[in-house]
Tab-separated table of C-alpha atoms in Angstrom:
chain	number	residue	atom	x	y	z
A	1	UNK	CA	1.162	34.824	14.093
A	2	UNK	CA	-0.350	31.457	15.295
A	3	UNK	CA	-0.535	30.054	18.805
A	4	UNK	CA	-2.116	27.097	20.410
A	5	UNK	CA	-5.608	27.202	21.569
A	6	UNK	CA	-7.140	24.736	23.352
A	7	UNK	CA	-10.827	23.195	21.924
A	8	UNK	CA	-13.270	21.030	22.128
A	9	UNK	CA	-14.853	18.098	19.132
A	10	UNK	CA	-12.080	17.133	17.637
A	11	UNK	CA	-11.865	13.691	17.095
A	12	UNK	CA	-10.585	10.541	14.806
A	13	UNK	CA	-12.372	7.340	13.474
A	14	UNK	CA	-11.941	4.926	11.736
A	15	UNK	CA	-13.348	0.146	10.785
A	16	UNK	CA	-12.614	-1.563	7.829
A	17	UNK	CA	-14.783	-4.742	6.968
A	18	UNK	CA	-13.766	-7.504	4.907
A	19	UNK	CA	-15.565	-10.447	3.829
A	20	UNK	CA	-13.992	-13.717	1.708
A	21	UNK	CA	-15.820	-16.653	0.500
A	22	UNK	CA	-15.261	-19.212	-2.537
A	23	UNK	CA	-15.755	-19.506	-6.144
A	24	UNK	CA	-17.861	-23.119	-6.874
A	25	UNK	CA	-16.774	-23.159	-10.515
A	26	UNK	CA	-13.063	-21.609	-10.313
A	27	UNK	CA	-10.790	-24.525	-8.073
A	28	UNK	CA	-8.716	-23.277	-5.256
A	29	UNK	CA	-9.811	-19.443	-4.966
A	30	UNK	CA	-12.189	-17.241	-2.241
A	31	UNK	CA	-13.410	-13.901	-4.128
A	32	UNK	CA	-12.587	-11.054	-1.355
A	33	UNK	CA	-15.041	-7.926	-0.992
A	34	UNK	CA	-13.125	-4.653	1.592
A	35	UNK	CA	-13.806	-1.068	2.482
A	36	UNK	CA	-12.216	1.076	5.161
A	37	UNK	CA	-13.541	3.992	6.265
A	38	UNK	CA	-11.293	6.773	8.709
A	39	UNK	CA	-13.002	10.664	8.906
A	40	UNK	CA	-11.692	13.371	10.890
A	41	UNK	CA	-12.627	16.755	12.243
A	42	UNK	CA	-10.235	19.515	13.528
A	43	UNK	CA	-9.944	23.349	14.526
A	44	UNK	CA	-8.553	25.758	13.603
A	45	UNK	CA	-9.187	29.682	13.905
A	46	UNK	CA	-8.865	32.202	11.620
A	47	UNK	CA	-9.147	35.509	13.086
A	48	UNK	CA	-10.426	34.298	15.948
A	49	UNK	CA	-13.433	32.626	14.210
A	50	UNK	CA	-13.702	29.006	13.530
A	51	UNK	CA	-12.333	27.207	11.445
A	52	UNK	CA	-14.018	23.280	10.865
A	53	UNK	CA	-11.913	20.851	9.234
A	54	UNK	CA	-13.845	17.175	8.423
A	55	UNK	CA	-11.268	14.605	6.114
A	56	UNK	CA	-12.500	11.977	4.702
A	57	UNK	CA	-10.561	9.153	3.862
A	58	UNK	CA	-13.413	6.179	1.335
A	59	UNK	CA	-11.214	2.413	0.227
A	60	UNK	CA	-13.126	0.317	-1.717
A	61	UNK	CA	-11.416	-3.128	-2.315
A	62	UNK	CA	-12.398	-6.210	-4.114
A	63	UNK	CA	-9.527	-9.290	-4.293
A	64	UNK	CA	-9.804	-12.509	-6.061
A	65	UNK	CA	-7.012	-15.379	-4.538
A	66	UNK	CA	-6.457	-18.307	-6.505
A	67	UNK	CA	-3.988	-21.295	-5.713
A	68	UNK	CA	-4.152	-23.496	-9.370
A	69	UNK	CA	-1.673	-25.479	-8.120
A	70	UNK	CA	-0.634	-26.041	-3.569
A	71	UNK	CA	2.690	-24.634	-4.809
A	72	UNK	CA	1.457	-21.519	-7.012
A	73	UNK	CA	-0.198	-18.432	-5.468
A	74	UNK	CA	-2.139	-15.681	-7.435
A	75	UNK	CA	-3.547	-13.305	-5.995
A	76	UNK	CA	-5.538	-9.747	-8.000
A	77	UNK	CA	-7.507	-6.558	-6.433
A	78	UNK	CA	-7.970	-3.355	-7.533
A	79	UNK	CA	-8.564	-0.444	-5.452
A	80	UNK	CA	-9.660	2.602	-4.983
A	81	UNK	CA	-8.589	5.848	-2.120
A	82	UNK	CA	-11.371	8.436	-2.475
A	83	UNK	CA	-10.137	11.686	-0.383
A	84	UNK	CA	-12.907	14.592	0.688
A	85	UNK	CA	-11.601	17.564	2.798
A	86	UNK	CA	-14.067	20.442	3.663
A	87	UNK	CA	-13.381	23.798	5.478
A	88	UNK	CA	-16.473	25.883	7.186
A	89	UNK	CA	-14.916	29.144	6.380
A	90	UNK	CA	-13.859	28.495	2.934
A	91	UNK	CA	-16.289	26.390	0.828
A	92	UNK	CA	-14.428	26.856	-1.775
A	93	UNK	CA	-11.257	25.410	-1.565
A	94	UNK	CA	-12.839	22.098	-0.130
A	95	UNK	CA	-11.205	19.228	-1.958
A	96	UNK	CA	-11.655	15.999	-3.902
A	97	UNK	CA	-8.739	13.756	-4.766
A	98	UNK	CA	-7.936	10.222	-6.249
A	99	UNK	CA	-5.619	7.403	-6.264
A	100	UNK	CA	-7.024	4.670	-8.495
A	101	UNK	CA	-4.570	0.616	-6.925
A	102	UNK	CA	-4.378	-1.969	-9.745
A	103	UNK	CA	-2.788	-4.651	-7.902
A	104	UNK	CA	-1.014	-8.960	-8.665
A	105	UNK	CA	0.370	-10.587	-6.441
A	106	UNK	CA	2.152	-14.150	-7.449
A	107	UNK	CA	4.763	-16.610	-4.838
A	108	UNK	CA	5.959	-19.964	-7.355
A	109	UNK	CA	7.685	-22.940	-5.354
A	110	UNK	CA	9.387	-23.978	-7.679
A	111	UNK	CA	12.157	-26.991	-7.892
A	112	UNK	CA	15.466	-27.695	-5.076
A	113	UNK	CA	13.808	-25.715	-2.304
A	114	UNK	CA	13.398	-22.368	-4.491
A	115	UNK	CA	10.646	-19.920	-4.544
A	116	UNK	CA	10.130	-17.148	-7.357
A	117	UNK	CA	7.836	-14.353	-5.583
A	118	UNK	CA	6.935	-11.175	-8.107
A	119	UNK	CA	3.811	-8.201	-7.811
A	120	UNK	CA	2.800	-5.087	-9.410
A	121	UNK	CA	1.091	-1.487	-8.538
A	122	UNK	CA	-0.363	-0.005	-11.105
A	123	UNK	CA	-1.646	4.125	-9.212
A	124	UNK	CA	-3.547	5.703	-11.362
A	125	UNK	CA	-3.732	9.633	-8.973
A	126	UNK	CA	-6.098	11.592	-10.206
A	127	UNK	CA	-8.700	14.851	-9.408
A	128	UNK	CA	-4.097	16.954	-9.074
A	129	UNK	CA	-3.575	19.511	-10.237
A	130	UNK	CA	-2.008	19.465	-13.371
A	131	UNK	CA	1.524	17.469	-13.883
A	132	UNK	CA	0.493	15.886	-10.818
A	133	UNK	CA	-1.600	12.775	-11.853
A	134	UNK	CA	0.896	10.916	-12.436
A	135	UNK	CA	0.908	7.133	-13.038
A	136	UNK	CA	3.515	5.230	-11.077
A	137	UNK	CA	3.673	1.363	-12.148
A	138	UNK	CA	5.503	-0.444	-10.077
A	139	UNK	CA	7.019	-3.986	-10.310
A	140	UNK	CA	9.348	-6.018	-7.391
A	141	UNK	CA	10.618	-9.070	-7.737
A	142	UNK	CA	12.562	-12.273	-6.309
A	143	UNK	CA	13.932	-15.656	-5.720
A	144	UNK	CA	15.563	-17.076	-2.785
A	145	UNK	CA	16.915	-20.586	-1.893
A	146	UNK	CA	16.544	-22.264	1.000
A	147	UNK	CA	18.598	-25.202	2.596
A	148	UNK	CA	19.742	-26.720	5.726
A	149	UNK	CA	18.044	-29.319	8.254
A	150	UNK	CA	14.662	-27.435	8.697
A	151	UNK	CA	14.626	-24.794	5.568
A	152	UNK	CA	16.426	-23.162	7.978
A	153	UNK	CA	18.595	-20.849	6.140
A	154	UNK	CA	17.429	-18.603	3.344
A	155	UNK	CA	19.323	-17.030	0.675
A	156	UNK	CA	16.737	-14.179	-1.627
A	157	UNK	CA	17.774	-11.312	-3.652
A	158	UNK	CA	15.007	-8.814	-4.549
A	159	UNK	CA	15.223	-5.914	-6.780
A	160	UNK	CA	12.817	-2.958	-6.469
A	161	UNK	CA	11.333	-1.034	-9.222
A	162	UNK	CA	12.148	-3.424	-12.102
A	163	UNK	CA	10.887	-0.510	-14.165
A	164	UNK	CA	12.561	1.955	-12.468
A	165	UNK	CA	10.184	4.331	-12.741
A	166	UNK	CA	8.567	4.935	-8.794
A	167	UNK	CA	7.999	8.321	-7.785
A	168	UNK	CA	5.822	10.236	-4.921
A	169	UNK	CA	2.917	11.879	-5.049
A	170	UNK	CA	2.061	12.968	-1.921
A	171	UNK	CA	-1.293	15.523	-1.195
A	172	UNK	CA	-1.202	18.367	1.932
A	173	UNK	CA	-5.122	20.465	2.611
A	174	UNK	CA	-4.288	22.612	4.895
A	175	UNK	CA	-6.885	25.186	6.090
A	176	UNK	CA	-5.536	27.644	3.547
A	177	UNK	CA	-3.536	26.389	0.443
A	178	UNK	CA	-3.425	23.461	-1.186
A	179	UNK	CA	0.220	21.785	-1.415
A	180	UNK	CA	0.381	18.783	-3.971
A	181	UNK	CA	5.067	17.503	-4.059
A	182	UNK	CA	5.805	15.421	-6.256
A	183	UNK	CA	8.715	14.049	-4.600
A	184	UNK	CA	11.905	12.277	-5.856
A	185	UNK	CA	12.308	8.714	-3.925
A	186	UNK	CA	15.001	5.730	-4.254
A	187	UNK	CA	14.295	4.259	-7.583
A	188	UNK	CA	14.779	0.818	-8.774
A	189	UNK	CA	17.294	-1.265	-6.714
A	190	UNK	CA	18.744	-4.283	-5.228
A	191	UNK	CA	18.974	-6.857	-2.234
A	192	UNK	CA	20.841	-10.664	-1.231
A	193	UNK	CA	19.744	-10.611	1.930
A	194	UNK	CA	20.774	-14.489	4.485
A	195	UNK	CA	18.001	-15.158	6.503
A	196	UNK	CA	18.042	-18.004	9.856
A	197	UNK	CA	15.184	-19.264	11.454
A	198	UNK	CA	15.594	-20.899	15.242
A	199	UNK	CA	12.438	-22.632	15.370
A	200	UNK	CA	12.178	-26.074	14.040
A	201	UNK	CA	9.181	-24.922	11.625
A	202	UNK	CA	11.828	-23.525	9.148
A	203	UNK	CA	11.032	-20.502	6.982
A	204	UNK	CA	9.731	-21.952	4.498
A	205	UNK	CA	7.064	-23.747	6.179
A	206	UNK	CA	6.333	-19.126	7.596
A	207	UNK	CA	7.464	-20.871	11.408
A	208	UNK	CA	7.742	-18.162	14.502
A	209	UNK	CA	10.705	-18.906	16.535
A	210	UNK	CA	12.951	-15.636	15.651
A	211	UNK	CA	14.374	-15.024	13.116
A	212	UNK	CA	18.390	-13.115	11.988
A	213	UNK	CA	18.674	-11.520	8.842
A	214	UNK	CA	22.270	-10.226	7.296
A	215	UNK	CA	21.009	-7.375	4.495
A	216	UNK	CA	23.160	-6.018	2.192
A	217	UNK	CA	22.014	-3.877	-1.555
């Protein structure tokens, strides 16, 4: 049986730092380095003995931004999510696992107020149980048309998971078990949306002022 207990010494902290600089040898380009760090400490009791749970999450990332022209934006990124969970009463149950991510984003302003956007992310799961180290490619794309005065109207057709291979992989670490899950989630689908901007700056310029959106899937 279990019951709630008030404890002290439980906390969670997190932070991130980013540093970017232009690349002189590539016109209109920059490189960005980032680091995210999260740490939490919990406490549970097993037969009246305190079990301290220490959880660490470290995410280094590097991103390259390219703007060959004013109408073309390209970015690529590489990051690793490192997770570590340890227990004071059961050191043998400590868990270390990784998720690597390779990403690419592109947006291209075409003639006649069309916009083509696409993003691709490749997730590599490692150090999990057999059958759960699944690599997941996720590719999305959309084409949009801006119209009306000040480009206030936007009609978009977006395709999610073009490769139809998306799958959810999660891990839960507790004081007496480690659970890996493989979840069947929504795969390829299409979304048609219409957005109207209330601002005179329009949507193409990213203006604010409020938007009205109608979505059909």
